[in-house]
Amino acid sequence: MNVPHRVARNLRPRVEEALADTRIVVVQGARQVGKSTLAAEITRHRGGRLVTLDDDVTRTAAATDPHSFVRQFPDELLTIDEVQRAPELVLALKATVDADQRPGQYLLTGSANLLQLPATEDSLAGRAESLELFGFSQGELAGVTDAFIDRLFAGDLFLGHESDLTRHDYLTRACTGSYPEAVNRTSTRRRNAWLDNYVDRIVKRDALDVSNLQRIADLPRLIRLLAARSASELNLSSLAADAEIPVRTLPPYLDLLETLYLIDRIPAWSTNLSKRVVDRPKVLLLDSGLAARLVNVSPTGAGPNANPDAAGAIIETFVISELRRQLGWSQQTPRLFHYRDRDGAEVDLILETADGLIAAIEIKSAATLRSKDTRWITRLRDRVGTRFAGGLILHTGPQAQPFGDRLAAVPIDALWSARG
């Protein structure tokens, strides 16, 4: 999939909105997802100044005299790119915006979650709004604002939706992933070459910038093991054994990978519906293309050394990642959960809003469904009652079909065909 044209980012209106009433706005996300490009566009539009801490001279100046650095353009928006590379700036930013509380003074970008870093979490609290930018969504690539989440909570079951995409088409999109550089590669071979170097670059620079963990060199192996577990429950004991890392020392490494936006952990849905809920999180590589490359899955399916179920897991990773992106600009602001209990009941995703509305999603990589595929989502609907906004089984077939009250089976591409 070659996309040479400029891709409008659906997060931009949210960034502009935040700058209108917030002193510091932070756009954060993994390396190479387009943060710098988005920040540069907004800065030019506002007549501001942009400096990048990837430049050695600029970074040295910031570290040497942080207070002067952040006050160099007092009447303009100052955008600081890759701010995590100079943590010395954080206290200077705090002092500046405490003295001058005008909104829209600073736009920061970071390839790490700044509010999870010890040096910044307290200093920026109450002064900054953080927004997460991921790689291209399928809607962005098609030039639309994906509004699947909002429409689902409004009761839309997408029953009129039809698709001409096949399982192979979905797997092709999943294996392409979302990183702009990878999407723009003209061949699978060139895309794979870029992905092969991506993790190495993260470990050699960003991980060292934000962490003093002793076994940073073990991260590539750990990431590969997590890719093989993407979209499944995280069993720390099993992961530690395979990674040859003591289980008690594993959590800080997972925290680091989450801070760098390489993985996400989707918590188990806590509910009083059952006392037998399994409370392990589900782990997710945030880019399905990277996950596919690491586990040897291509658009033709799993490679000779891959788990035969790996292709289905990559499609599930792709779907969850699409939803994760849409949360950034959705009018609704639900949280993502998964659900499984010890009796075998399981729902891939539960979205819950602050006022308690619930939507449920099952993901099937098959084009046909069996009656038993609806049993757990049906049980969830019946147990939560009027709080249940709707439930969908997303599949690789061509048509949408109703499956009872507030339930339907819908092709996966409804995710980006639903426009705002």
Tab-separated table of C-alpha atoms in Angstrom:
chain	number	residue	atom	x	y	z
A	1	MET	CA	0.000	0.000	0.000
A	2	ASN	CA	1.782	3.102	-1.220
A	3	VAL	CA	0.369	6.410	0.045
A	4	PRO	CA	2.519	9.223	-1.394
A	5	HIS	CA	0.008	11.991	-0.683
A	6	ARG	CA	-0.281	13.896	2.550
A	7	VAL	CA	-2.531	12.107	5.027
A	8	ALA	CA	-4.691	14.347	7.216
A	9	ARG	CA	-4.552	13.249	10.850
A	10	ASN	CA	-7.848	12.898	12.642
A	11	LEU	CA	-6.263	13.907	15.941
A	12	ARG	CA	-5.437	17.423	14.727
A	13	PRO	CA	-8.770	19.056	15.709
A	14	ARG	CA	-8.308	17.681	19.234
A	15	VAL	CA	-4.831	19.186	19.478
A	16	GLU	CA	-6.100	22.570	18.263
A	17	GLU	CA	-8.971	22.368	20.747
A	18	ALA	CA	-6.598	21.647	23.622
A	19	LEU	CA	-4.279	24.530	22.699
A	20	ALA	CA	-7.229	26.901	22.995
A	21	ASP	CA	-7.576	26.363	26.753
A	22	THR	CA	-4.466	24.545	28.025
A	23	ARG	CA	-1.015	25.951	28.733
A	24	ILE	CA	0.967	22.902	27.593
A	25	VAL	CA	-0.276	20.314	25.118
A	26	VAL	CA	1.675	17.090	24.684
A	27	VAL	CA	1.351	14.860	21.623
A	28	GLN	CA	2.958	11.568	22.428
A	29	GLY	CA	3.317	8.251	20.685
A	30	ALA	CA	5.837	5.791	19.318
A	31	ARG	CA	8.734	6.763	17.106
A	32	GLN	CA	7.815	7.367	13.474
A	33	VAL	CA	4.031	7.687	13.834
A	34	GLY	CA	3.912	11.253	12.501
A	35	LYS	CA	4.144	13.400	15.647
A	36	SER	CA	6.750	15.762	14.227
A	37	THR	CA	4.832	16.216	10.982
A	38	LEU	CA	1.581	16.973	12.807
A	39	ALA	CA	3.301	19.345	15.227
A	40	ALA	CA	5.031	21.178	12.368
A	41	GLU	CA	1.730	21.675	10.521
A	42	ILE	CA	0.026	23.086	13.616
A	43	THR	CA	3.014	25.302	14.438
A	44	ARG	CA	3.100	26.781	10.924
A	45	HIS	CA	-0.655	27.365	11.024
A	46	ARG	CA	-0.280	29.290	14.294
A	47	GLY	CA	2.849	31.210	13.294
A	48	GLY	CA	4.898	29.583	16.036
A	49	ARG	CA	8.433	28.240	16.300
A	50	LEU	CA	9.546	24.595	16.297
A	51	VAL	CA	12.769	23.211	17.746
A	52	THR	CA	13.772	19.557	17.832
A	53	LEU	CA	15.822	17.895	20.525
A	54	ASP	CA	16.978	15.271	18.053
A	55	ASP	CA	19.489	17.972	17.047
A	56	ASP	CA	22.617	17.677	19.214
A	57	VAL	CA	23.298	21.426	19.417
A	58	THR	CA	19.693	22.225	20.336
A	59	ARG	CA	19.617	19.473	22.957
A	60	THR	CA	22.841	20.745	24.527
A	61	ALA	CA	21.438	24.271	24.700
A	62	ALA	CA	18.265	22.979	26.350
A	63	ALA	CA	20.182	21.010	28.954
A	64	THR	CA	22.646	23.839	29.681
A	65	ASP	CA	20.112	26.618	30.339
A	66	PRO	CA	16.588	25.170	30.340
A	67	HIS	CA	14.882	28.299	31.685
A	68	SER	CA	16.234	30.530	28.918
A	69	PHE	CA	15.512	27.844	26.352
A	70	VAL	CA	11.801	27.616	27.093
A	71	ARG	CA	11.427	31.431	27.235
A	72	GLN	CA	13.155	32.189	23.937
A	73	PHE	CA	9.887	33.003	22.095
A	74	PRO	CA	7.590	34.387	24.829
A	75	ASP	CA	4.834	35.695	22.548
A	76	GLU	CA	4.544	32.688	20.206
A	77	LEU	CA	3.664	29.044	20.385
A	78	LEU	CA	6.895	27.151	21.030
A	79	THR	CA	6.876	23.562	19.836
A	80	ILE	CA	9.547	21.292	21.302
A	81	ASP	CA	9.927	18.034	19.400
A	82	GLU	CA	11.093	14.873	21.219
A	83	VAL	CA	11.045	16.591	24.593
A	84	GLN	CA	11.824	13.377	26.496
A	85	ARG	CA	15.427	13.767	25.305
A	86	ALA	CA	15.956	16.721	27.681
A	87	PRO	CA	14.103	16.045	30.954
A	88	GLU	CA	15.784	19.160	32.385
A	89	LEU	CA	13.172	21.225	30.539
A	90	VAL	CA	10.252	19.978	32.602
A	91	LEU	CA	10.835	22.091	35.713
A	92	ALA	CA	11.559	25.126	33.523
A	93	LEU	CA	8.249	24.620	31.700
A	94	LYS	CA	6.445	24.284	35.030
A	95	ALA	CA	7.927	27.543	36.338
A	96	THR	CA	7.099	29.399	33.136
A	97	VAL	CA	3.454	28.384	32.886
A	98	ASP	CA	2.923	28.893	36.614
A	99	ALA	CA	4.007	32.507	36.156
A	100	ASP	CA	2.047	32.998	32.921
A	101	GLN	CA	-1.150	30.991	32.644
A	102	ARG	CA	-2.091	31.859	29.068
A	103	PRO	CA	-3.272	28.820	27.096
A	104	GLY	CA	-1.461	27.560	24.040
A	105	GLN	CA	2.088	28.453	25.058
A	106	TYR	CA	3.765	25.105	24.394
A	107	LEU	CA	3.213	22.130	22.140
A	108	LEU	CA	5.449	19.215	23.053
A	109	THR	CA	5.976	15.919	21.293
A	110	GLY	CA	7.499	12.847	22.845
A	111	SER	CA	8.256	9.270	21.874
A	112	ALA	CA	7.492	8.228	25.420
A	113	ASN	CA	4.525	8.704	27.697
A	114	LEU	CA	5.783	11.724	29.638
A	115	LEU	CA	3.242	11.385	32.407
A	116	GLN	CA	4.577	7.912	33.205
A	117	LEU	CA	8.132	9.134	33.636
A	118	PRO	CA	9.152	9.898	37.251
A	119	ALA	CA	10.797	13.191	36.274
A	120	THR	CA	7.651	14.638	34.731
A	121	GLU	CA	4.497	13.060	36.125
A	122	ASP	CA	4.155	15.451	39.104
A	123	SER	CA	5.543	18.575	37.408
A	124	LEU	CA	3.138	18.550	34.452
A	125	ALA	CA	0.051	17.398	36.342
A	126	GLY	CA	-2.727	19.989	36.013
A	127	ARG	CA	-0.688	22.063	33.585
A	128	ALA	CA	-0.613	19.841	30.519
A	129	GLU	CA	-3.050	17.833	28.437
A	130	SER	CA	-1.679	14.730	26.768
A	131	LEU	CA	-3.005	13.329	23.505
A	132	GLU	CA	-1.853	10.066	21.966
A	133	LEU	CA	-0.972	9.766	18.300
A	134	PHE	CA	-0.647	6.351	16.740
A	135	GLY	CA	0.167	5.328	13.185
A	136	PHE	CA	-2.281	5.864	10.330
A	137	SER	CA	-5.792	4.563	10.873
A	138	GLN	CA	-7.513	2.930	7.930
A	139	GLY	CA	-9.939	5.856	7.876
A	140	GLU	CA	-7.083	8.374	7.683
A	141	LEU	CA	-5.618	6.459	4.748
A	142	ALA	CA	-9.027	6.646	3.066
A	143	GLY	CA	-9.396	10.351	3.872
A	144	VAL	CA	-12.285	10.009	6.349
A	145	THR	CA	-12.824	10.554	10.063
A	146	ASP	CA	-13.613	7.114	11.437
A	147	ALA	CA	-16.623	7.342	13.760
A	148	PHE	CA	-17.284	3.671	14.485
A	149	ILE	CA	-17.169	4.014	18.274
A	150	ASP	CA	-19.554	6.951	18.434
A	151	ARG	CA	-22.040	5.294	16.120
A	152	LEU	CA	-21.925	2.031	18.053
A	153	PHE	CA	-22.754	3.811	21.307
A	154	ALA	CA	-25.548	5.637	19.480
A	155	GLY	CA	-27.129	2.239	18.757
A	156	ASP	CA	-25.959	1.746	15.158
A	157	LEU	CA	-25.407	-1.943	14.331
A	158	PHE	CA	-24.238	-1.228	10.756
A	159	LEU	CA	-26.782	-3.643	9.315
A	160	GLY	CA	-26.671	-1.977	5.908
A	161	HIS	CA	-22.949	-2.473	5.579
A	162	GLU	CA	-21.510	-4.705	2.880
A	163	SER	CA	-17.867	-5.383	2.097
A	164	ASP	CA	-15.888	-6.653	-0.850
A	165	LEU	CA	-12.783	-7.317	1.247
A	166	THR	CA	-11.605	-10.863	1.896
A	167	ARG	CA	-9.627	-12.396	4.742
A	168	HIS	CA	-6.530	-12.030	2.566
A	169	ASP	CA	-7.263	-8.316	2.128
A	170	TYR	CA	-7.572	-7.800	5.870
A	171	LEU	CA	-4.386	-9.750	6.511
A	172	THR	CA	-2.600	-7.619	3.906
A	173	ARG	CA	-3.684	-4.436	5.694
A	174	ALA	CA	-2.714	-5.908	9.058
A	175	CYS	CA	0.741	-6.934	7.829
A	176	THR	CA	1.294	-3.481	6.327
A	177	GLY	CA	0.659	-1.896	9.702
A	178	SER	CA	0.340	1.784	10.437
A	179	TYR	CA	3.777	3.385	10.641
A	180	PRO	CA	3.852	6.021	7.866
A	181	GLU	CA	7.336	5.000	6.720
A	182	ALA	CA	6.300	1.353	6.446
A	183	VAL	CA	3.001	2.154	4.723
A	184	ASN	CA	4.848	4.232	2.124
A	185	ARG	CA	7.339	1.504	1.204
A	186	THR	CA	6.807	0.338	-2.373
A	187	SER	CA	7.284	-3.381	-1.722
A	188	THR	CA	6.937	-5.936	1.047
A	189	ARG	CA	10.693	-6.489	0.981
A	190	ARG	CA	11.394	-2.790	1.575
A	191	ARG	CA	8.731	-2.597	4.280
A	192	ASN	CA	10.217	-5.590	6.071
A	193	ALA	CA	13.669	-4.020	5.908
A	194	TRP	CA	12.326	-0.902	7.637
A	195	LEU	CA	10.506	-2.923	10.311
A	196	ASP	CA	13.576	-5.073	10.948
A	197	ASN	CA	15.524	-1.950	11.910
A	198	TYR	CA	12.775	-0.249	13.855
A	199	VAL	CA	13.074	-2.143	17.145
A	200	ASP	CA	16.859	-1.840	17.082
A	201	ARG	CA	16.597	1.952	16.742
A	202	ILE	CA	14.125	2.160	19.637
A	203	VAL	CA	16.377	0.133	21.933
A	204	LYS	CA	19.535	2.047	21.072
A	205	ARG	CA	18.059	5.491	21.584
A	206	ASP	CA	14.661	5.953	23.203
A	207	ALA	CA	14.908	3.143	25.747
A	208	LEU	CA	18.241	4.503	26.946
A	209	ASP	CA	16.857	8.044	27.104
A	210	VAL	CA	14.045	7.200	29.505
A	211	SER	CA	15.276	4.187	31.456
A	212	ASN	CA	18.230	2.981	33.505
A	213	LEU	CA	17.219	-0.670	33.439
A	214	GLN	CA	20.174	-3.023	33.339
A	215	ARG	CA	19.039	-5.480	30.654
A	216	ILE	CA	18.062	-3.141	27.826
A	217	ALA	CA	19.811	-5.484	25.379
A	218	ASP	CA	17.162	-8.110	26.183
A	219	LEU	CA	14.331	-5.913	24.893
A	220	PRO	CA	14.322	-7.131	21.250
A	221	ARG	CA	13.850	-10.726	22.408
A	222	LEU	CA	11.142	-9.670	24.835
A	223	ILE	CA	9.305	-7.711	22.127
A	224	ARG	CA	9.344	-10.762	19.859
A	225	LEU	CA	7.885	-12.921	22.609
A	226	LEU	CA	5.170	-10.333	23.227
A	227	ALA	CA	4.395	-10.217	19.498
A	228	ALA	CA	3.722	-13.951	19.649
A	229	ARG	CA	1.280	-13.270	22.493
A	230	SER	CA	-0.373	-10.189	21.008
A	231	ALA	CA	-4.150	-10.050	21.578
A	232	SER	CA	-3.936	-12.734	24.258
A	233	GLU	CA	-3.836	-12.730	28.040
A	234	LEU	CA	-0.505	-11.874	29.580
A	235	ASN	CA	0.905	-14.713	31.681
A	236	LEU	CA	3.948	-13.262	33.408
A	237	SER	CA	5.361	-16.603	34.519
A	238	SER	CA	5.276	-18.055	31.012
A	239	LEU	CA	6.701	-14.886	29.463
A	240	ALA	CA	9.508	-14.665	32.034
A	241	ALA	CA	10.467	-18.297	31.451
A	242	ASP	CA	10.626	-17.838	27.674
A	243	ALA	CA	12.521	-14.543	28.004
A	244	GLU	CA	14.891	-16.013	30.603
A	245	ILE	CA	14.209	-13.040	32.849
A	246	PRO	CA	13.277	-13.517	36.537
A	247	VAL	CA	9.541	-12.966	36.833
A	248	ARG	CA	9.938	-10.472	39.674
A	249	THR	CA	12.073	-8.198	37.471
A	250	LEU	CA	9.844	-8.407	34.382
A	251	PRO	CA	7.222	-5.687	35.186
A	252	PRO	CA	9.613	-2.702	34.782
A	253	TYR	CA	10.517	-3.894	31.286
A	254	LEU	CA	6.848	-4.150	30.338
A	255	ASP	CA	6.280	-0.683	31.801
A	256	LEU	CA	9.121	0.626	29.621
A	257	LEU	CA	7.664	-0.920	26.445
A	258	GLU	CA	4.293	0.598	27.289
A	259	THR	CA	5.889	3.985	27.969
A	260	LEU	CA	7.512	3.785	24.514
A	261	TYR	CA	4.154	2.948	22.912
A	262	LEU	CA	5.275	-0.412	21.609
A	263	ILE	CA	2.740	-2.386	23.634
A	264	ASP	CA	-0.504	-1.787	25.450
A	265	ARG	CA	-2.081	-3.781	28.240
A	266	ILE	CA	-5.860	-3.988	28.143
A	267	PRO	CA	-7.173	-4.578	31.648
A	268	ALA	CA	-9.714	-7.193	32.580
A	269	TRP	CA	-13.215	-5.836	33.050
A	270	SER	CA	-14.028	-5.815	36.746
A	271	THR	CA	-17.656	-6.534	37.368
A	272	ASN	CA	-19.943	-7.900	40.040
A	273	LEU	CA	-21.556	-10.217	37.495
A	274	SER	CA	-19.223	-13.026	38.458
A	275	LYS	CA	-16.754	-13.743	41.237
A	276	ARG	CA	-14.816	-16.014	38.895
A	277	VAL	CA	-13.378	-13.331	36.617
A	278	VAL	CA	-9.808	-13.831	35.391
A	279	ASP	CA	-8.017	-10.563	36.130
A	280	ARG	CA	-4.961	-10.847	33.864
A	281	PRO	CA	-4.613	-8.083	31.248
A	282	LYS	CA	-4.531	-8.740	27.530
A	283	VAL	CA	-1.276	-7.641	25.878
A	284	LEU	CA	-1.207	-5.951	22.484
A	285	LEU	CA	1.533	-4.840	20.135
A	286	LEU	CA	0.282	-1.452	19.019
A	287	ASP	CA	1.292	-1.947	15.386
A	288	SER	CA	0.007	-5.091	13.683
A	289	GLY	CA	2.592	-4.811	10.901
A	290	LEU	CA	5.451	-4.951	13.397
A	291	ALA	CA	3.770	-7.847	15.200
A	292	ALA	CA	3.352	-9.732	11.916
A	293	ARG	CA	6.971	-9.239	10.953
A	294	LEU	CA	8.218	-10.409	14.349
A	295	VAL	CA	6.170	-13.639	14.247
A	296	ASN	CA	6.719	-14.423	10.561
A	297	VAL	CA	3.195	-13.799	9.276
A	298	SER	CA	2.630	-12.449	5.761
A	299	PRO	CA	-0.533	-11.747	3.733
A	300	THR	CA	-0.414	-15.355	2.531
A	301	GLY	CA	-0.674	-16.564	6.121
A	302	ALA	CA	1.673	-17.913	8.766
A	303	GLY	CA	5.187	-18.770	7.650
A	304	PRO	CA	6.763	-22.223	8.060
A	305	ASN	CA	8.089	-21.505	11.548
A	306	ALA	CA	5.057	-19.576	12.786
A	307	ASN	CA	2.179	-20.692	14.945
A	308	PRO	CA	-0.641	-21.687	12.561
A	309	ASP	CA	-3.033	-19.564	14.632
A	310	ALA	CA	-0.764	-16.539	14.328
A	311	ALA	CA	-2.569	-15.038	11.318
A	312	GLY	CA	-5.830	-14.868	13.263
A	313	ALA	CA	-4.033	-13.195	16.167
A	314	ILE	CA	-2.560	-10.603	13.781
A	315	ILE	CA	-6.043	-9.761	12.455
A	316	GLU	CA	-7.294	-9.394	16.034
A	317	THR	CA	-4.295	-7.156	16.841
A	318	PHE	CA	-5.132	-5.070	13.767
A	319	VAL	CA	-8.781	-4.612	14.811
A	320	ILE	CA	-7.989	-3.697	18.407
A	321	SER	CA	-5.320	-1.254	17.248
A	322	GLU	CA	-7.818	0.453	14.933
A	323	LEU	CA	-10.191	0.936	17.848
A	324	ARG	CA	-7.342	2.159	20.027
A	325	ARG	CA	-6.597	4.886	17.458
A	326	GLN	CA	-10.216	5.967	17.171
A	327	LEU	CA	-10.392	6.583	20.913
A	328	GLY	CA	-8.192	9.631	20.280
A	329	TRP	CA	-10.891	11.527	18.383
A	330	SER	CA	-14.094	9.796	19.441
A	331	GLN	CA	-16.739	12.023	21.026
A	332	GLN	CA	-17.355	9.191	23.428
A	333	THR	CA	-14.413	8.464	25.691
A	334	PRO	CA	-14.838	4.815	26.653
A	335	ARG	CA	-12.141	2.685	28.216
A	336	LEU	CA	-11.131	-0.637	26.668
A	337	PHE	CA	-11.362	-3.898	28.596
A	338	HIS	CA	-11.508	-7.594	27.914
A	339	TYR	CA	-13.467	-10.226	29.801
A	340	ARG	CA	-12.951	-13.872	30.689
A	341	ASP	CA	-14.098	-15.928	33.610
A	342	ARG	CA	-13.104	-19.329	34.904
A	343	ASP	CA	-16.255	-20.879	33.486
A	344	GLY	CA	-15.036	-20.192	29.954
A	345	ALA	CA	-17.088	-17.095	29.142
A	346	GLU	CA	-15.004	-14.670	27.085
A	347	VAL	CA	-15.571	-11.375	25.255
A	348	ASP	CA	-12.662	-9.975	23.238
A	349	LEU	CA	-13.359	-6.291	23.942
A	350	ILE	CA	-15.658	-4.355	26.225
A	351	LEU	CA	-15.912	-0.581	25.860
A	352	GLU	CA	-17.328	1.223	28.884
A	353	THR	CA	-18.104	4.930	29.137
A	354	ALA	CA	-17.792	6.993	32.295
A	355	ASP	CA	-21.562	6.894	32.769
A	356	GLY	CA	-21.640	3.101	32.562
A	357	LEU	CA	-22.771	2.413	28.985
A	358	ILE	CA	-21.255	-0.768	27.592
A	359	ALA	CA	-20.519	-1.985	24.071
A	360	ALA	CA	-19.015	-5.391	23.333
A	361	ILE	CA	-16.981	-6.633	20.389
A	362	GLU	CA	-15.957	-10.111	19.325
A	363	ILE	CA	-13.347	-10.513	16.574
A	364	LYS	CA	-13.389	-13.489	14.211
A	365	SER	CA	-10.873	-13.970	11.415
A	366	ALA	CA	-13.273	-16.351	9.658
A	367	ALA	CA	-15.820	-15.344	6.997
A	368	THR	CA	-18.585	-17.521	8.433
A	369	LEU	CA	-19.977	-17.694	11.936
A	370	ARG	CA	-21.394	-20.472	14.066
A	371	SER	CA	-24.300	-20.043	16.450
A	372	LYS	CA	-22.036	-20.592	19.443
A	373	ASP	CA	-19.956	-17.544	18.426
A	374	THR	CA	-22.661	-15.300	19.883
A	375	ARG	CA	-23.276	-17.046	23.195
A	376	TRP	CA	-20.981	-15.025	25.477
A	377	ILE	CA	-21.804	-11.638	24.016
A	378	THR	CA	-25.497	-12.546	24.329
A	379	ARG	CA	-25.030	-13.495	27.958
A	380	LEU	CA	-23.258	-10.202	28.623
A	381	ARG	CA	-26.142	-8.266	27.037
A	382	ASP	CA	-28.684	-10.097	29.173
A	383	ARG	CA	-26.764	-9.530	32.388
A	384	VAL	CA	-26.044	-5.807	32.022
A	385	GLY	CA	-29.528	-4.974	30.710
A	386	THR	CA	-30.202	-1.377	29.714
A	387	ARG	CA	-26.554	-0.391	30.101
A	388	PHE	CA	-25.790	-2.457	26.990
A	389	ALA	CA	-25.575	-0.155	23.954
A	390	GLY	CA	-24.766	-2.839	21.415
A	391	GLY	CA	-22.643	-5.838	20.594
A	392	LEU	CA	-20.886	-6.701	17.344
A	393	ILE	CA	-19.057	-9.702	15.999
A	394	LEU	CA	-16.529	-8.368	13.506
A	395	HIS	CA	-15.660	-10.912	10.808
A	396	THR	CA	-13.984	-11.225	7.404
A	397	GLY	CA	-17.153	-12.064	5.457
A	398	PRO	CA	-19.061	-9.772	3.066
A	399	GLN	CA	-22.350	-8.974	4.812
A	400	ALA	CA	-23.849	-7.743	8.054
A	401	GLN	CA	-26.457	-9.879	9.769
A	402	PRO	CA	-28.637	-9.280	12.837
A	403	PHE	CA	-28.241	-11.727	15.712
A	404	GLY	CA	-30.979	-10.611	18.075
A	405	ASP	CA	-31.682	-7.609	20.225
A	406	ARG	CA	-28.798	-5.093	19.980
A	407	LEU	CA	-26.508	-7.719	18.412
A	408	ALA	CA	-25.114	-8.102	14.882
A	409	ALA	CA	-22.293	-9.661	12.894
A	410	VAL	CA	-20.567	-7.083	10.705
A	411	PRO	CA	-17.587	-7.064	8.293
A	412	ILE	CA	-14.415	-5.706	9.859
A	413	ASP	CA	-14.181	-2.759	7.468
A	414	ALA	CA	-17.226	-1.185	9.113
A	415	LEU	CA	-14.540	0.146	11.469
A	416	TRP	CA	-13.446	2.700	8.889
A	417	SER	CA	-16.544	2.875	6.712
A	418	ALA	CA	-18.467	4.483	9.574
A	419	ARG	CA	-17.876	8.194	9.063
A	420	GLY	CA	-18.527	11.062	11.386
